[in-house]
XYZ file of N, CA, C and O in Angstrom:
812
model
N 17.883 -0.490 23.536
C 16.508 -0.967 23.616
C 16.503 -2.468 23.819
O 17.293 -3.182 23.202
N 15.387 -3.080 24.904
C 15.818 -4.227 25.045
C 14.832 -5.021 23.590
O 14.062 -4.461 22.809
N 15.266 -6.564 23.663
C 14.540 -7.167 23.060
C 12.743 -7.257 22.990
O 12.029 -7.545 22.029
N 12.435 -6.956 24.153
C 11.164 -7.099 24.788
C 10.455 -5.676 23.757
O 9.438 -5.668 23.063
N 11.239 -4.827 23.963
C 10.671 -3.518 23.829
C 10.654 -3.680 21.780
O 9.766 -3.412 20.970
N 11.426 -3.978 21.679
C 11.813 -4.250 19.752
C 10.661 -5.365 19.260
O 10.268 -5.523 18.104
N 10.303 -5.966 20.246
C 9.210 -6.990 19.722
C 7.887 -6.177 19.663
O 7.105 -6.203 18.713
N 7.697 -5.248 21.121
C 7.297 -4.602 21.078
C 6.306 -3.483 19.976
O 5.102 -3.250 19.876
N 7.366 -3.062 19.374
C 6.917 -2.188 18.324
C 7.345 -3.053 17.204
O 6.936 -2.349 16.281
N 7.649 -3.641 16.877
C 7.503 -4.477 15.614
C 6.189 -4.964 15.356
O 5.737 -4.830 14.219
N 5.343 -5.643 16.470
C 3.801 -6.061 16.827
C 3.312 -4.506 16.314
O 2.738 -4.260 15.253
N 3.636 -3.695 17.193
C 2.561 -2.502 16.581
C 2.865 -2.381 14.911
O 2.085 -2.604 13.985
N 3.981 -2.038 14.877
C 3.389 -1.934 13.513
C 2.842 -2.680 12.423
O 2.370 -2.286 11.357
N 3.024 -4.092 12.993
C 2.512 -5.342 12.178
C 0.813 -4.823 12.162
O 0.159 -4.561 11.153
N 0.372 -4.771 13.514
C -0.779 -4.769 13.755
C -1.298 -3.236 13.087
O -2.521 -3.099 13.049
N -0.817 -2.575 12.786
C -1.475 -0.752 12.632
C -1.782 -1.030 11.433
O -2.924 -0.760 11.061
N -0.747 -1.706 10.421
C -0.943 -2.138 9.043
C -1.834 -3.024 9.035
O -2.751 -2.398 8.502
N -2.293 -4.197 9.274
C -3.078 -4.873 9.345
C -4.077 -5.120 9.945
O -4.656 -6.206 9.964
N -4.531 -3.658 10.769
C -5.602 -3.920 11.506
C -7.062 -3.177 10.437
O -6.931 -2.218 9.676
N -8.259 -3.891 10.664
C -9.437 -3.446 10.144
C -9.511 -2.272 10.048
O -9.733 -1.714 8.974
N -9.312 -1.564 11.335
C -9.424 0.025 11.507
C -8.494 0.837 10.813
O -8.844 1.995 10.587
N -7.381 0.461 10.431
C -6.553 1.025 9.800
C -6.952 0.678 8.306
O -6.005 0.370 7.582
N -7.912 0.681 7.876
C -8.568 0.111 6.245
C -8.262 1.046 5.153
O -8.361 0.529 4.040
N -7.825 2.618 5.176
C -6.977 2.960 4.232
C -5.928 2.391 3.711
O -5.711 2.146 2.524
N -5.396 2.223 4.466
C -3.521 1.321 4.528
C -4.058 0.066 3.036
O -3.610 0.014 1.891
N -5.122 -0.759 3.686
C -5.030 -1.943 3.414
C -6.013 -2.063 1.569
O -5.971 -2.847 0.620
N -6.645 -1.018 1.843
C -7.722 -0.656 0.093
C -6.393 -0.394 -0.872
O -6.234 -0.916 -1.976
N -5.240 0.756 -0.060
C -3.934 1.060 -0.923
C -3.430 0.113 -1.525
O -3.224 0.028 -2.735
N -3.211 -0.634 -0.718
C -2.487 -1.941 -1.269
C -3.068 -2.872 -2.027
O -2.339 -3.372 -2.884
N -4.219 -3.266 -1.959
C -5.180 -4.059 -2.732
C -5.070 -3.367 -4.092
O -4.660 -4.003 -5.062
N -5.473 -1.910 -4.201
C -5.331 -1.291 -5.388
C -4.156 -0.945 -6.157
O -4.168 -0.284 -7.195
N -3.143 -1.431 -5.585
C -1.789 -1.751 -5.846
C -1.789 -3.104 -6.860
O -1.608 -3.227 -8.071
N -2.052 -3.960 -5.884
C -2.034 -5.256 -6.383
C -2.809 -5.760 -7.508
O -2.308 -6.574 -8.284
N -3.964 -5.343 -7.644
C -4.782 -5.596 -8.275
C -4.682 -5.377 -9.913
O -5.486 -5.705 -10.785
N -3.740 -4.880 -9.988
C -3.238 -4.301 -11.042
C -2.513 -5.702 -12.121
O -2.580 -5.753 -13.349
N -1.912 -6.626 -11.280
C -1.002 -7.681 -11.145
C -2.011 -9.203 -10.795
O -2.960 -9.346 -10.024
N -1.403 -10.081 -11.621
C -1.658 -11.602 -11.231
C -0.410 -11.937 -10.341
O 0.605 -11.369 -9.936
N -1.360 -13.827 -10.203
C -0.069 -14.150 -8.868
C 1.181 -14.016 -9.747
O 2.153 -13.435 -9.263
N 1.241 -14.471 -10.918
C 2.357 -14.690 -11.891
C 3.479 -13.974 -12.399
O 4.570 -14.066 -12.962
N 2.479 -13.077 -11.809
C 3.986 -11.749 -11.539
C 4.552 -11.179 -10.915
O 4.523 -9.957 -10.762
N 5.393 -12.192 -10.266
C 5.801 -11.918 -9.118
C 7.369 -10.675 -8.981
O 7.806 -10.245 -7.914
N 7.834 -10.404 -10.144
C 8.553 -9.699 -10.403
C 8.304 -8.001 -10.295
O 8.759 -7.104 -9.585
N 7.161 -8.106 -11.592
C 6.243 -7.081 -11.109
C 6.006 -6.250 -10.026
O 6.280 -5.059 -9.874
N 5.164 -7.473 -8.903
C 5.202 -6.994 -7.926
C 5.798 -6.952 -6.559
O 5.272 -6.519 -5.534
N 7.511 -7.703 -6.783
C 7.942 -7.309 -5.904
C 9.173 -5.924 -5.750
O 9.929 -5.637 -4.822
N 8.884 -5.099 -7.483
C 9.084 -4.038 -7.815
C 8.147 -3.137 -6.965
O 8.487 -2.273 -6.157
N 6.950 -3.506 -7.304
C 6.074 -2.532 -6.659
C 5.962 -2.222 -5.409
O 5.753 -1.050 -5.097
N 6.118 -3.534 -4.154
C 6.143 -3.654 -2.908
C 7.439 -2.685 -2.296
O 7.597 -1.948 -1.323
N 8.385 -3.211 -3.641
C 9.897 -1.936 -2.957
C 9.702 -0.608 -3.571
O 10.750 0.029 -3.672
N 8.842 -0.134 -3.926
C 8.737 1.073 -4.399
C 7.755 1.696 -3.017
O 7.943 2.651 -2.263
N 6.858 0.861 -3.088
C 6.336 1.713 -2.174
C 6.583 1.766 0.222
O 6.140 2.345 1.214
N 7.570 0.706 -0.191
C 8.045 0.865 0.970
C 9.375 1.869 0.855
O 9.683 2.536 1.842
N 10.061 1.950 -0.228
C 10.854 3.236 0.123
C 10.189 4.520 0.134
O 10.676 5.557 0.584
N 9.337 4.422 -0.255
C 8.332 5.967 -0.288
C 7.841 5.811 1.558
O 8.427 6.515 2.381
N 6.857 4.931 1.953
C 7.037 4.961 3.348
C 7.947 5.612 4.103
O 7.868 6.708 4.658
N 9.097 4.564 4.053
C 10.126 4.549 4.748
C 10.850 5.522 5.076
O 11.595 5.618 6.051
N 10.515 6.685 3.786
C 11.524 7.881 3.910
C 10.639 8.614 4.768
O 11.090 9.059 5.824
N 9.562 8.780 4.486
C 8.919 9.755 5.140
C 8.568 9.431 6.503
O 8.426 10.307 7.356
N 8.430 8.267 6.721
C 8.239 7.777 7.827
C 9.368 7.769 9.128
O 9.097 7.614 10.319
N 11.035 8.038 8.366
C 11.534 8.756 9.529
C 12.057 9.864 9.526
O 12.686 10.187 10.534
N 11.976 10.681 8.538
C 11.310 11.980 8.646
C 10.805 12.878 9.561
O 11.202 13.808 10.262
N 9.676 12.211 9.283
C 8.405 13.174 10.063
C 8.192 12.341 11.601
O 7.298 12.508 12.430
N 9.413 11.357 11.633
C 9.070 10.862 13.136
C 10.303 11.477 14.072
O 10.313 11.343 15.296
N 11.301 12.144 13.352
C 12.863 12.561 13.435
C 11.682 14.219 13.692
O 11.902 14.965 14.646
N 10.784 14.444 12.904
C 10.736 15.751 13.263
C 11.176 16.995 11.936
O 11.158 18.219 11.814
N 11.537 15.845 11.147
C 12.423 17.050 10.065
C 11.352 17.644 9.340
O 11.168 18.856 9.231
N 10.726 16.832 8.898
C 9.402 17.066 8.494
C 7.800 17.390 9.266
O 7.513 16.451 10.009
N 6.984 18.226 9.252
C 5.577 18.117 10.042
C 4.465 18.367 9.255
O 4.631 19.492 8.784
N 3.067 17.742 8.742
C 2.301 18.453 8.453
C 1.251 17.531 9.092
O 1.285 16.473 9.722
N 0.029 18.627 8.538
C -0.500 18.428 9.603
C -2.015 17.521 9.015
O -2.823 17.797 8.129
N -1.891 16.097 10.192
C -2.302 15.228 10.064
C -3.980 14.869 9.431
O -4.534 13.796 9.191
N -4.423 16.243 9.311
C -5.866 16.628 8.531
C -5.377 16.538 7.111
O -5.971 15.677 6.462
N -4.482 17.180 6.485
C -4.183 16.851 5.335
C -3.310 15.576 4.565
O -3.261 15.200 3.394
N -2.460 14.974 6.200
C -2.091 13.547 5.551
C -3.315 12.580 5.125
O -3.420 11.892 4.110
N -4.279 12.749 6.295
C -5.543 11.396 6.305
C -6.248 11.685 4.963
O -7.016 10.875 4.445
N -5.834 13.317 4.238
C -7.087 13.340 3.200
C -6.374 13.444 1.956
O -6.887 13.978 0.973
N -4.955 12.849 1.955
C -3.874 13.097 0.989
C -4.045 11.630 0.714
O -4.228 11.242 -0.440
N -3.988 10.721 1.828
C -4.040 9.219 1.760
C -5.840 8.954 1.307
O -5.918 8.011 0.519
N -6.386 9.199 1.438
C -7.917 8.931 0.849
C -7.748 9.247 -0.651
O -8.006 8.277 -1.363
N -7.443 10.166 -1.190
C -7.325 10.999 -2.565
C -6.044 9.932 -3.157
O -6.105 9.714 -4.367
N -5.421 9.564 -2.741
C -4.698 8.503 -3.164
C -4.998 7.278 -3.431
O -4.521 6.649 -4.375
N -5.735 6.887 -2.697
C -6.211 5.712 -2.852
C -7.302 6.079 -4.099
O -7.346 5.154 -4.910
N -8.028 7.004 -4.376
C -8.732 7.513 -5.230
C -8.227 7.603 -6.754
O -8.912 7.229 -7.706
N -7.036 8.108 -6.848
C -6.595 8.459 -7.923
C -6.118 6.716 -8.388
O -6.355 6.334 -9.533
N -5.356 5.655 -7.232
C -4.892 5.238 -7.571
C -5.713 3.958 -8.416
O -5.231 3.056 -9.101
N -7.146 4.265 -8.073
C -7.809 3.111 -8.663
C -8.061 3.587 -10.008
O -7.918 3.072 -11.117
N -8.564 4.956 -9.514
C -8.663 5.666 -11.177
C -7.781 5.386 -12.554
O -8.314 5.165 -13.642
N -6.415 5.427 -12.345
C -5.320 5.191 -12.845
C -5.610 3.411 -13.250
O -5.374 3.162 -14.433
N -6.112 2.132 -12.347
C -6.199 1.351 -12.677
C -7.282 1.127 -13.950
O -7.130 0.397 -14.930
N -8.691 2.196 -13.536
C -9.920 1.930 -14.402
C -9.298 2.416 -15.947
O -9.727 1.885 -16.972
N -8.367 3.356 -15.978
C -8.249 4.308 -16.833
C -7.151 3.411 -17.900
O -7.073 3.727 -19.087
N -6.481 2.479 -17.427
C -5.545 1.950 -18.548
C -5.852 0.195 -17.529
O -5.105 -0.306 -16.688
N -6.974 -0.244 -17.962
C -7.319 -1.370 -17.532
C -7.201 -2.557 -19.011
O -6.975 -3.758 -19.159
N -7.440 -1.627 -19.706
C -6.914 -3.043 -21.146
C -5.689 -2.892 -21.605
O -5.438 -3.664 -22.531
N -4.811 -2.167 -21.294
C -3.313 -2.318 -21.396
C -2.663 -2.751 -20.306
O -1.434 -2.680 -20.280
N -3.458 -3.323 -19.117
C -2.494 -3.322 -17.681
C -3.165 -4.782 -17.538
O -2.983 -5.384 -16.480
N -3.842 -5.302 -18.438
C -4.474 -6.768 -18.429
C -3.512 -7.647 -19.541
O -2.916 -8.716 -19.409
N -3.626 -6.773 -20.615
C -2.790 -7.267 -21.517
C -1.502 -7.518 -21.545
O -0.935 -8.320 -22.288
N -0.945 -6.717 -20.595
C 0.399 -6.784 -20.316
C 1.005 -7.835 -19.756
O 2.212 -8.075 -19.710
N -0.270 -8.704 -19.158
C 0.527 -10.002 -18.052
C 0.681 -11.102 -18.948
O 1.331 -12.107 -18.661
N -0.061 -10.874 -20.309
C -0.192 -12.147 -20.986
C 0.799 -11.504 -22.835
O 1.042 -12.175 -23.839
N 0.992 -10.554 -22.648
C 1.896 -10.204 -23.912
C 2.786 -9.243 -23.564
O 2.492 -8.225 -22.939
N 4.327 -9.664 -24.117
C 5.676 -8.987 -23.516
C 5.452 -7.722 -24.515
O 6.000 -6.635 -24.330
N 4.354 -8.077 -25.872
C 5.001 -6.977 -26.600
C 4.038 -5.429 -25.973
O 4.332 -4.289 -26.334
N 3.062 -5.709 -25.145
C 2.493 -4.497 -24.815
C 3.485 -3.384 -24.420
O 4.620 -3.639 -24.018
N 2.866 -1.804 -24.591
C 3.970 -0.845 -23.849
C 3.924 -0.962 -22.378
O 2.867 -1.103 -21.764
N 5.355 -0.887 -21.694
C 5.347 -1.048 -20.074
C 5.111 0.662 -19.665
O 4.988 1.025 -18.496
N 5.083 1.370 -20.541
C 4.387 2.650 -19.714
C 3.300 2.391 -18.618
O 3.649 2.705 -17.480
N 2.276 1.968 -18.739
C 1.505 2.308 -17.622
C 2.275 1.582 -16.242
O 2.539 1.985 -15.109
N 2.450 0.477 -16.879
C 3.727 -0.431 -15.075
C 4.747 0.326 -15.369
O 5.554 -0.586 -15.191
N 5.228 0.965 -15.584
C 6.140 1.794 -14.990
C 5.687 3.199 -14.003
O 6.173 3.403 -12.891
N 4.694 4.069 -14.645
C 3.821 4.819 -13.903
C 3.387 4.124 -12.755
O 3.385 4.721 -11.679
N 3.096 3.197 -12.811
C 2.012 2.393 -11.549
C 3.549 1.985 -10.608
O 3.414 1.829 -9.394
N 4.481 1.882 -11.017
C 5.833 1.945 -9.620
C 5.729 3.590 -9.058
O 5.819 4.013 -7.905
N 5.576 4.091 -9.933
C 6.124 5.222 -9.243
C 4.610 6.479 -8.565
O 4.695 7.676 -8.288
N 3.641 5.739 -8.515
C 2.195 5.956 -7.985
C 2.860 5.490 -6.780
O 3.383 6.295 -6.009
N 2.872 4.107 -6.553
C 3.302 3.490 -5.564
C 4.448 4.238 -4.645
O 4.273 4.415 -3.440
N 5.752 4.699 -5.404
C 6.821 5.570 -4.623
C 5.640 6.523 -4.006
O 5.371 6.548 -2.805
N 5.125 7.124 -4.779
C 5.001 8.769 -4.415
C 3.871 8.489 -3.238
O 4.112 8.910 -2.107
N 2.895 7.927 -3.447
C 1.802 7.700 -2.426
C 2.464 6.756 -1.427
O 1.925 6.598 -0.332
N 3.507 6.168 -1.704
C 3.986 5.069 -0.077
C 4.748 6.811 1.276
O 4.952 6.801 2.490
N 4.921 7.949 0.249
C 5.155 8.430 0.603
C 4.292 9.325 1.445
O 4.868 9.737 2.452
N 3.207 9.678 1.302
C 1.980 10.125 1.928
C 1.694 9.296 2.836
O 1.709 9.669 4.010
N 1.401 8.113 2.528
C 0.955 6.716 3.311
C 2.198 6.662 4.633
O 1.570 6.057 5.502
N 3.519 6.950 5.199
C 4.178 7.271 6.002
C 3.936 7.827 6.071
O 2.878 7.376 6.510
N 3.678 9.510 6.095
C 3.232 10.438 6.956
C 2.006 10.180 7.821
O 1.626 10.740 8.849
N 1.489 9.163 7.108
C 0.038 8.621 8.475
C 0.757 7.836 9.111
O 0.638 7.938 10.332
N 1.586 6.957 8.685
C 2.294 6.031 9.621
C 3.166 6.539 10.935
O 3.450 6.006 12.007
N 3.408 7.622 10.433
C 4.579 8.501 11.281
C 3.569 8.595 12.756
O 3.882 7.988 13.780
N 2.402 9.410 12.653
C 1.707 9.894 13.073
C 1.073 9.588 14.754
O 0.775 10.140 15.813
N 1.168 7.784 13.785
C 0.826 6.679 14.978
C 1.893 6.373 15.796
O 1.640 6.193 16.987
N 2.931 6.284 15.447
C 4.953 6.075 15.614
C 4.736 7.098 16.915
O 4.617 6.812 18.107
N 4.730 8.160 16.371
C 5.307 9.378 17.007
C 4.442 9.431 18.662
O 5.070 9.752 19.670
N 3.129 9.110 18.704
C 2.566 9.252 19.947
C 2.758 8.256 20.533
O 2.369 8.313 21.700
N 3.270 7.188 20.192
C 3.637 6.163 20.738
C 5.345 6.482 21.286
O 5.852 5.786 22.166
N 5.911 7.346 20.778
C 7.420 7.127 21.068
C 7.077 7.797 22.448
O 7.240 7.139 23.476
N 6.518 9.332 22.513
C 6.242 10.663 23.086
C 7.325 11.072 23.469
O 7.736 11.568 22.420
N 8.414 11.301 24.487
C 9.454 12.041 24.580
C 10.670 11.546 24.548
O 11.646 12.230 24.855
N 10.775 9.999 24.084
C 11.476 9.387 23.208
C 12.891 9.873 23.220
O 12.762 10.998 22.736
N 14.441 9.676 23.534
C 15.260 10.523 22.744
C 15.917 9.744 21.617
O 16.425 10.453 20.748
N 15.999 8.600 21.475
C 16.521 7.531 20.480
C 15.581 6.845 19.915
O 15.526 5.648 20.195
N 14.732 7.339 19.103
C 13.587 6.750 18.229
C 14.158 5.800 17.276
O 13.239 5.124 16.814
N 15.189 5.497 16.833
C 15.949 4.865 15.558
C 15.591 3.990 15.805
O 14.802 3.684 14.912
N 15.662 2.653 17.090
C 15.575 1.194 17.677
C 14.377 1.214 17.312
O 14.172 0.603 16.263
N 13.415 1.738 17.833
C 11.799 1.411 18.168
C 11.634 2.238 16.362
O 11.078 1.285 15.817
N 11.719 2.928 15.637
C 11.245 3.360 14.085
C 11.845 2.422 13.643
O 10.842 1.853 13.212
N 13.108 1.379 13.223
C 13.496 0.469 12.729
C 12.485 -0.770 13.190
O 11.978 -1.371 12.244
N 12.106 -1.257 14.602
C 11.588 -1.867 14.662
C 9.359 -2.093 14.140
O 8.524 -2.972 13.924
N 9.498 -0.571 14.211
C 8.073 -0.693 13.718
C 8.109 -0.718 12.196
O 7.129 -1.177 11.608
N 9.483 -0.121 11.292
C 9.256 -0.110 10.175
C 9.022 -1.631 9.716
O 8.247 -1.781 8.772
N 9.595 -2.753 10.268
C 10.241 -4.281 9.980
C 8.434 -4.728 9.933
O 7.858 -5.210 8.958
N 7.905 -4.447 11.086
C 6.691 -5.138 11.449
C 5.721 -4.282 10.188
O 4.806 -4.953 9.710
N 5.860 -3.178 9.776
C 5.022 -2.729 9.049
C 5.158 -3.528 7.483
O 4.218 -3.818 6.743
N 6.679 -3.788 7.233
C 6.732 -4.345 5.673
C 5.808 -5.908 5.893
O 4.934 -6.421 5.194
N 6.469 -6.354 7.206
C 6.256 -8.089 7.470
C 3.930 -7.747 7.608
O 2.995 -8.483 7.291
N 3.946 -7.124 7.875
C 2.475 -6.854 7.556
C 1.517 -6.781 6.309
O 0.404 -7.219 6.017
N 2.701 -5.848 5.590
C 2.538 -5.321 4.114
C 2.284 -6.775 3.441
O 1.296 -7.191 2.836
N 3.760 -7.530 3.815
C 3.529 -9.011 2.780
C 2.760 -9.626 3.195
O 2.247 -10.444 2.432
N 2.340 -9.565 4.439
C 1.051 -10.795 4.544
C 0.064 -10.142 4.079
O -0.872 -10.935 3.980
N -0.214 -9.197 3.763
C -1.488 -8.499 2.784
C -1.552 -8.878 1.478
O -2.507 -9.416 0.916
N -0.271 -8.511 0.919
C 0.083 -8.514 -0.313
C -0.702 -10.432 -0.701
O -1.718 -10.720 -1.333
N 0.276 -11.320 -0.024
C 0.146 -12.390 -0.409
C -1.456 -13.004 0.332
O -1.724 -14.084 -0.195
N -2.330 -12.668 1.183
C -3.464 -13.574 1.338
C -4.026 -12.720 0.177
O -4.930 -13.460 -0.211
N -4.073 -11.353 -0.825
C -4.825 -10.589 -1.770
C -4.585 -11.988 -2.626
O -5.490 -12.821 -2.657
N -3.208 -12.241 -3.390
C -2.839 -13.166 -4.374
C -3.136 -14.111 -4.257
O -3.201 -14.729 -5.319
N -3.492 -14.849 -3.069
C -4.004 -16.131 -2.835
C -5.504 -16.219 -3.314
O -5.987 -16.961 -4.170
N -6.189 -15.135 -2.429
C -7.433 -14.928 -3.060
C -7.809 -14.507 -4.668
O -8.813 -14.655 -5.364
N -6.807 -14.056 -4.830
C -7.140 -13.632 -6.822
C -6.780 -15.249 -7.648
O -7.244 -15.645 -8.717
N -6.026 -15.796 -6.934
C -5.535 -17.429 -7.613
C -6.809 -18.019 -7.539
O -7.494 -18.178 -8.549
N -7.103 -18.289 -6.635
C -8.613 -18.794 -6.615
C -9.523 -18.700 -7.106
O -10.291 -19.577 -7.500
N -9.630 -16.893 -7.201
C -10.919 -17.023 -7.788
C -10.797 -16.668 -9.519
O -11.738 -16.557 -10.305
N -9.499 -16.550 -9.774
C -9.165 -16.512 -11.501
C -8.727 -18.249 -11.899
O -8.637 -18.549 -13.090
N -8.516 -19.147 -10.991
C -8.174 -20.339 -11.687
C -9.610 -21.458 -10.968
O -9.712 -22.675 -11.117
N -10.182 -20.896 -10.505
C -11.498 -22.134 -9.734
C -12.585 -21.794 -10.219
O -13.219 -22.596 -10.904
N -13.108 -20.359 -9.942
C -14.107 -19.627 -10.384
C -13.907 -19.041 -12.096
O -14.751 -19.163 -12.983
N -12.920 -18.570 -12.188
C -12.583 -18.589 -13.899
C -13.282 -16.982 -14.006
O -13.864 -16.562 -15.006
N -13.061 -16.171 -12.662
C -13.256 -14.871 -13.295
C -12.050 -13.886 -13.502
O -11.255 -13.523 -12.634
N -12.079 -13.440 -15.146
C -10.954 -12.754 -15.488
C -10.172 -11.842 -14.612
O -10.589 -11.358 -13.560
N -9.105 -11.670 -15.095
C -8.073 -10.489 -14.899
C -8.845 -9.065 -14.566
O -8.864 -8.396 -13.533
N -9.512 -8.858 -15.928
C -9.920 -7.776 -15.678
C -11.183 -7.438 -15.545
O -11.572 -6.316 -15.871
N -12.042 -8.429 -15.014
C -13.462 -8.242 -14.051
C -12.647 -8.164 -12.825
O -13.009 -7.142 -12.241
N -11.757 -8.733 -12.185
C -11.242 -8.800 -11.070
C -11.023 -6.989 -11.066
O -11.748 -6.243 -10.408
N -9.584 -6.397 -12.167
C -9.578 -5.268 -11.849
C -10.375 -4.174 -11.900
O -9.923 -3.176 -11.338
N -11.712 -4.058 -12.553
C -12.269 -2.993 -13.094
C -13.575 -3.256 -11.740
O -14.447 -2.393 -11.641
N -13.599 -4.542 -10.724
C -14.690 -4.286 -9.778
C -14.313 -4.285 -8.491
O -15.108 -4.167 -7.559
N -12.778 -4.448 -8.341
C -12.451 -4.394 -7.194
C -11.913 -2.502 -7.319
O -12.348 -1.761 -6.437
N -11.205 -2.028 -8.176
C -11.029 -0.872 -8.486
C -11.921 0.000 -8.477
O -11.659 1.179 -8.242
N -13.398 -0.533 -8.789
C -14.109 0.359 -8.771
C -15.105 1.088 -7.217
O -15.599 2.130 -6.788
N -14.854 -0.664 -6.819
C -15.580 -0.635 -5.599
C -14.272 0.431 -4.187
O -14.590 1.345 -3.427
N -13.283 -0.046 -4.325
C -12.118 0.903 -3.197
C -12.392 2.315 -3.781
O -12.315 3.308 -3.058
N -12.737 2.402 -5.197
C -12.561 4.187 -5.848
C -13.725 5.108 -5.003
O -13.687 6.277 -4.620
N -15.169 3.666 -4.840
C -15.882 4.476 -3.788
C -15.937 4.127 -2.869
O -17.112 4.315 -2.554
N -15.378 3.620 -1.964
C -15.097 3.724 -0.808
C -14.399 5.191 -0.066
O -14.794 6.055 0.717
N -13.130 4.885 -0.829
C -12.240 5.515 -1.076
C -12.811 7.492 -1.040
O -12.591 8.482 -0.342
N -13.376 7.236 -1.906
C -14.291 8.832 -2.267
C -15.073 9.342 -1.171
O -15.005 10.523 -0.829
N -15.751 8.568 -0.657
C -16.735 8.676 0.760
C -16.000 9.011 1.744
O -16.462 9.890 2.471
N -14.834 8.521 2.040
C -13.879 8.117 3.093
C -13.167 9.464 2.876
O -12.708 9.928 3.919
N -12.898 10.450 1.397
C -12.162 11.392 1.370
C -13.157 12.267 1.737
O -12.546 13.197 2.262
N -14.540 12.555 1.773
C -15.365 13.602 1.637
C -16.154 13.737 3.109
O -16.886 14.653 3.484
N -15.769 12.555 3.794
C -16.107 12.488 5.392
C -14.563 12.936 6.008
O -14.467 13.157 7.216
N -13.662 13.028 5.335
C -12.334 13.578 6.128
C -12.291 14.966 5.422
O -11.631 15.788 6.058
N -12.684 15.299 4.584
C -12.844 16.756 4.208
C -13.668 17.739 5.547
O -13.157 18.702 6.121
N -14.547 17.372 5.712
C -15.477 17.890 6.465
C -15.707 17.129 8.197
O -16.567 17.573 8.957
């Protein structure tokens, strides 16, 4: 594959992840993050590798073919995810606040919340695949061009990740609104989005 062509799909997938229209992708991740200050950066660069190996696997997978389902139930597997995953935030929101500011809290819920992240990065590639795959079309060496869209999809991921943290710095150290007004209204607001978005892909 030449260079041209690797830049190629690296752009797409930068762009699939980060485009408006693709706004499941991007509520996931917010509701990821949101969970987390900038200050924890440990935290969340646990979380970022959790849920790119969940991607990642499935994502060449189901672009290899080993895997297929069918793309009505990925789009409404990824909505219901994003659903549960805010839920999960509303639901242990004073232990997942407390936690950034006291070591002695239990890390149960951040530990659950990595592995939300595995399991749904894993759903979240099967939509990714989806876009991959009509783009390859009769393709016989997908590895070059799936390596290269996977690269553009993480390098996407972090520029999400980090303009979210930039914006939560701001408005928790300028504006002085808490941790957890931040999580319980941004969580609440993706949960309905999120819900609408599953019940218009239901039907």
């Amino acid at each position: 594959m030449s260079l041209s062509t690797f830049w190629t799909y690296l752009q797409l997938g930068f762009y699939h992840i980060a485009d408006i229209n693709a706004y499941d992708h991007i509520l996931f991740i917010i509701s990821l993050c949101v969970a987390y200050i900038p200050q924890n950066w440990k935290q969340i660069l646990t979380l970022v590798t959790a849920f790119t190996l969940g991607h990642s696997l499935t994502l060449l997978l189901a672009s290899l073919q080993i895997i297929v389902v069918s793309s009505y139930y990925v789009e409404l597997a990824i909505a219901i995810s994003i659903v549960l995953t805010c839920g999960y935030n509303l639901l242990y929101v004073n232990r997942l606040t407390e936690k950034m500011t006291n070591e002695n809290i239990p890390k149960s819920p951040i530990y659950l919340h990595y592995t939300l992240a595995l399991v749904f990065g894993c759903i979240h590639g099967l939509g990714f695949s989806g876009f991959l795959r009509a783009m390859l079309g009769k393709a016989t060496n997908i590895i070059p061009p799936l390596l290269a869209f996977n690269i553009g999809l993480e390098f996407g991921q972090m520029c999400l990740v980090m303009a979210y943290f930039t914006t939560a710095f701001v408005l928790m150290r300028y504006l002085k609104i808490s941790h957890k007004l931040l999580l319980i209204s941004i969580s609440g607001s993706i949960a309905i989005l999120a819900s609408i978005m599953a019940i218009q892909r239901i039907y």
